[in-house]
Amino acid sequence: MENLIKRVLVSDQAIKIINQLRERHGELMFHQSGGCCDGSSPMCFPKGELMLNENDVKLGTIHGCDFFMSKDQFEYWKHTQLTVDVTTGRGASFSLEIPLGLRFVIKSRLYTDEEREHLEPVQSAEEV
């Protein structure tokens, strides 16, 4: 099997925060917010806390955490590779890192023409 291009990555700094949150909350999951609360931020929850349905897709896994997004929002982002990073400052969301005085953020870049031909497939959240 050829190496597929990942749709979502994670920074080293975000990995440290994920490890810290995992120690306290157990298994985690991410959902890319579609504009509620803190704009369009990745939100971290205990695994299974956020109810997913046929309107969500799984883009991949970052540091052992499934990463989801709504299908409608994915249509806008499908041409970009996302990287979950972290920054200081309290966001206005329900994400687990907020009490730490931090918030996860998304950095993105467009895929090259060659990369677009070798992207990891997305899955319906119902298949996960």
PDB file of C-alpha atoms in Angstrom:
ATOM      1  CA  MET A   1       0.000   0.000   0.000  1.00  0.00           C
ATOM      2  CA  GLU A   2       1.363   3.402  -0.926  1.00  0.00           C
ATOM      3  CA  ASN A   3       1.898   6.121   1.670  1.00  0.00           C
ATOM      4  CA  LEU A   4      -1.203   8.258   1.842  1.00  0.00           C
ATOM      5  CA  ILE A   5      -1.142  11.948   2.721  1.00  0.00           C
ATOM      6  CA  LYS A   6      -2.712  12.637   6.101  1.00  0.00           C
ATOM      7  CA  ARG A   7      -5.543  15.145   6.230  1.00  0.00           C
ATOM      8  CA  VAL A   8      -4.828  16.213   9.812  1.00  0.00           C
ATOM      9  CA  LEU A   9      -1.538  16.530  11.704  1.00  0.00           C
ATOM     10  CA  VAL A  10      -0.591  17.650  15.211  1.00  0.00           C
ATOM     11  CA  SER A  11       2.256  19.861  16.466  1.00  0.00           C
ATOM     12  CA  ASP A  12       4.711  18.736  19.139  1.00  0.00           C
ATOM     13  CA  GLN A  13       3.402  21.407  21.489  1.00  0.00           C
ATOM     14  CA  ALA A  14      -0.180  20.180  21.048  1.00  0.00           C
ATOM     15  CA  ILE A  15       0.957  16.588  21.706  1.00  0.00           C
ATOM     16  CA  LYS A  16       2.215  17.677  25.136  1.00  0.00           C
ATOM     17  CA  ILE A  17      -1.181  19.164  25.988  1.00  0.00           C
ATOM     18  CA  ILE A  18      -3.017  16.099  24.655  1.00  0.00           C
ATOM     19  CA  ASN A  19      -0.854  13.918  26.930  1.00  0.00           C
ATOM     20  CA  GLN A  20      -1.688  16.122  29.908  1.00  0.00           C
ATOM     21  CA  LEU A  21      -5.417  16.045  29.131  1.00  0.00           C
ATOM     22  CA  ARG A  22      -5.382  12.287  28.544  1.00  0.00           C
ATOM     23  CA  GLU A  23      -3.890  11.720  32.014  1.00  0.00           C
ATOM     24  CA  ARG A  24      -6.795  13.604  33.558  1.00  0.00           C
ATOM     25  CA  HIS A  25      -9.706  12.670  31.273  1.00  0.00           C
ATOM     26  CA  GLY A  26      -8.787   9.341  29.650  1.00  0.00           C
ATOM     27  CA  GLU A  27      -9.267   8.740  25.931  1.00  0.00           C
ATOM     28  CA  LEU A  28      -9.955  11.862  23.888  1.00  0.00           C
ATOM     29  CA  MET A  29     -11.522  12.932  20.618  1.00  0.00           C
ATOM     30  CA  PHE A  30     -11.469  16.132  18.546  1.00  0.00           C
ATOM     31  CA  HIS A  31     -14.170  17.865  16.538  1.00  0.00           C
ATOM     32  CA  GLN A  32     -13.485  20.845  14.320  1.00  0.00           C
ATOM     33  CA  SER A  33     -16.000  23.448  15.407  1.00  0.00           C
ATOM     34  CA  GLY A  34     -18.042  25.044  12.678  1.00  0.00           C
ATOM     35  CA  GLY A  35     -18.236  28.518  14.137  1.00  0.00           C
ATOM     36  CA  CYS A  36     -20.072  28.034  17.413  1.00  0.00           C
ATOM     37  CA  CYS A  37     -18.602  29.531  20.577  1.00  0.00           C
ATOM     38  CA  ASP A  38     -14.956  30.095  19.683  1.00  0.00           C
ATOM     39  CA  GLY A  39     -15.172  30.645  15.950  1.00  0.00           C
ATOM     40  CA  SER A  40     -13.791  27.690  14.031  1.00  0.00           C
ATOM     41  CA  SER A  41     -11.564  25.962  16.563  1.00  0.00           C
ATOM     42  CA  PRO A  42     -10.683  22.326  17.138  1.00  0.00           C
ATOM     43  CA  MET A  43     -12.446  21.183  20.287  1.00  0.00           C
ATOM     44  CA  CYS A  44     -11.208  18.364  22.517  1.00  0.00           C
ATOM     45  CA  PHE A  45     -13.617  16.152  24.463  1.00  0.00           C
ATOM     46  CA  PRO A  46     -13.456  12.895  26.392  1.00  0.00           C
ATOM     47  CA  LYS A  47     -13.953  10.164  23.797  1.00  0.00           C
ATOM     48  CA  GLY A  48     -17.659   9.579  23.189  1.00  0.00           C
ATOM     49  CA  GLU A  49     -18.842  12.736  24.970  1.00  0.00           C
ATOM     50  CA  LEU A  50     -19.767  14.545  21.752  1.00  0.00           C
ATOM     51  CA  MET A  51     -22.576  12.799  19.925  1.00  0.00           C
ATOM     52  CA  LEU A  52     -21.700  12.280  16.272  1.00  0.00           C
ATOM     53  CA  ASN A  53     -24.068  11.354  13.470  1.00  0.00           C
ATOM     54  CA  GLU A  54     -24.336  10.907   9.701  1.00  0.00           C
ATOM     55  CA  ASN A  55     -23.492  14.607   9.262  1.00  0.00           C
ATOM     56  CA  ASP A  56     -19.927  14.118  10.606  1.00  0.00           C
ATOM     57  CA  VAL A  57     -16.836  12.629   8.991  1.00  0.00           C
ATOM     58  CA  LYS A  58     -13.608  11.333  10.485  1.00  0.00           C
ATOM     59  CA  LEU A  59     -10.598  12.995   8.855  1.00  0.00           C
ATOM     60  CA  GLY A  60      -8.014  10.893  10.660  1.00  0.00           C
ATOM     61  CA  THR A  61      -6.314  10.341  13.979  1.00  0.00           C
ATOM     62  CA  ILE A  62      -3.904  12.660  15.790  1.00  0.00           C
ATOM     63  CA  HIS A  63      -1.801  11.272  18.619  1.00  0.00           C
ATOM     64  CA  GLY A  64      -4.317   8.477  19.223  1.00  0.00           C
ATOM     65  CA  CYS A  65      -7.369  10.752  19.082  1.00  0.00           C
ATOM     66  CA  ASP A  66     -10.012  10.555  16.352  1.00  0.00           C
ATOM     67  CA  PHE A  67     -10.556  13.887  14.580  1.00  0.00           C
ATOM     68  CA  PHE A  68     -14.012  14.703  13.198  1.00  0.00           C
ATOM     69  CA  MET A  69     -15.672  17.526  11.260  1.00  0.00           C
ATOM     70  CA  SER A  70     -19.151  18.111   9.883  1.00  0.00           C
ATOM     71  CA  LYS A  71     -19.606  17.072   6.233  1.00  0.00           C
ATOM     72  CA  ASP A  72     -20.704  20.585   5.267  1.00  0.00           C
ATOM     73  CA  GLN A  73     -17.605  22.146   6.785  1.00  0.00           C
ATOM     74  CA  PHE A  74     -15.397  19.463   5.242  1.00  0.00           C
ATOM     75  CA  GLU A  75     -16.557  20.612   1.791  1.00  0.00           C
ATOM     76  CA  TYR A  76     -14.812  23.949   2.484  1.00  0.00           C
ATOM     77  CA  TRP A  77     -11.689  22.413   4.045  1.00  0.00           C
ATOM     78  CA  LYS A  78     -11.167  19.326   1.844  1.00  0.00           C
ATOM     79  CA  HIS A  79      -8.434  21.047  -0.183  1.00  0.00           C
ATOM     80  CA  THR A  80      -6.291  21.767   2.889  1.00  0.00           C
ATOM     81  CA  GLN A  81      -4.150  19.806   5.287  1.00  0.00           C
ATOM     82  CA  LEU A  82      -4.939  20.774   8.858  1.00  0.00           C
ATOM     83  CA  THR A  83      -2.461  20.913  11.736  1.00  0.00           C
ATOM     84  CA  VAL A  84      -3.725  21.075  15.308  1.00  0.00           C
ATOM     85  CA  ASP A  85      -1.541  23.414  17.347  1.00  0.00           C
ATOM     86  CA  VAL A  86      -1.960  25.177  20.681  1.00  0.00           C
ATOM     87  CA  THR A  87      -1.654  28.803  21.775  1.00  0.00           C
ATOM     88  CA  THR A  88      -1.976  30.713  25.006  1.00  0.00           C
ATOM     89  CA  GLY A  89      -5.231  32.451  25.816  1.00  0.00           C
ATOM     90  CA  ARG A  90      -8.590  31.269  26.984  1.00  0.00           C
ATOM     91  CA  GLY A  91     -11.013  30.467  24.231  1.00  0.00           C
ATOM     92  CA  ALA A  92     -14.770  30.642  24.660  1.00  0.00           C
ATOM     93  CA  SER A  93     -15.509  26.972  24.112  1.00  0.00           C
ATOM     94  CA  PHE A  94     -16.185  23.762  25.997  1.00  0.00           C
ATOM     95  CA  SER A  95     -12.875  22.212  24.926  1.00  0.00           C
ATOM     96  CA  LEU A  96     -10.886  20.473  27.681  1.00  0.00           C
ATOM     97  CA  GLU A  97      -7.753  22.633  27.393  1.00  0.00           C
ATOM     98  CA  ILE A  98      -9.541  25.929  28.158  1.00  0.00           C
ATOM     99  CA  PRO A  99      -9.070  25.724  31.975  1.00  0.00           C
ATOM    100  CA  LEU A 100      -5.298  25.451  31.338  1.00  0.00           C
ATOM    101  CA  GLY A 101      -5.303  28.962  29.848  1.00  0.00           C
ATOM    102  CA  LEU A 102      -4.642  27.465  26.409  1.00  0.00           C
ATOM    103  CA  ARG A 103      -6.631  26.713  23.311  1.00  0.00           C
ATOM    104  CA  PHE A 104      -6.158  24.463  20.343  1.00  0.00           C
ATOM    105  CA  VAL A 105      -5.986  26.190  16.968  1.00  0.00           C
ATOM    106  CA  ILE A 106      -5.895  25.010  13.362  1.00  0.00           C
ATOM    107  CA  LYS A 107      -3.192  25.874  10.906  1.00  0.00           C
ATOM    108  CA  SER A 108      -3.809  24.902   7.321  1.00  0.00           C
ATOM    109  CA  ARG A 109      -2.140  24.680   3.960  1.00  0.00           C
ATOM    110  CA  LEU A 110      -3.376  23.764   0.488  1.00  0.00           C
ATOM    111  CA  TYR A 111      -2.456  20.351  -0.864  1.00  0.00           C
ATOM    112  CA  THR A 112      -0.275  20.178  -3.943  1.00  0.00           C
ATOM    113  CA  ASP A 113      -1.765  18.640  -7.091  1.00  0.00           C
ATOM    114  CA  GLU A 114       0.279  15.488  -6.473  1.00  0.00           C
ATOM    115  CA  GLU A 115      -0.809  15.239  -2.829  1.00  0.00           C
ATOM    116  CA  ARG A 116      -4.482  15.516  -3.780  1.00  0.00           C
ATOM    117  CA  GLU A 117      -4.121  12.264  -5.722  1.00  0.00           C
ATOM    118  CA  HIS A 118      -2.904  10.386  -2.603  1.00  0.00           C
ATOM    119  CA  LEU A 119      -5.069  11.616   0.292  1.00  0.00           C
ATOM    120  CA  GLU A 120      -6.265   9.387   3.101  1.00  0.00           C
ATOM    121  CA  PRO A 121      -9.974   8.690   2.661  1.00  0.00           C
ATOM    122  CA  VAL A 122     -12.464  10.167   5.120  1.00  0.00           C
ATOM    123  CA  GLN A 123     -14.960   7.951   6.931  1.00  0.00           C
ATOM    124  CA  SER A 124     -18.512   8.603   7.961  1.00  0.00           C
ATOM    125  CA  ALA A 125     -18.678   8.995  11.739  1.00  0.00           C
ATOM    126  CA  GLU A 126     -21.243   6.185  11.710  1.00  0.00           C
ATOM    127  CA  GLU A 127     -18.565   3.786  10.379  1.00  0.00           C
ATOM    128  CA  VAL A 128     -16.190   4.488  13.280  1.00  0.00           C
TER     129      VAL A 128
END
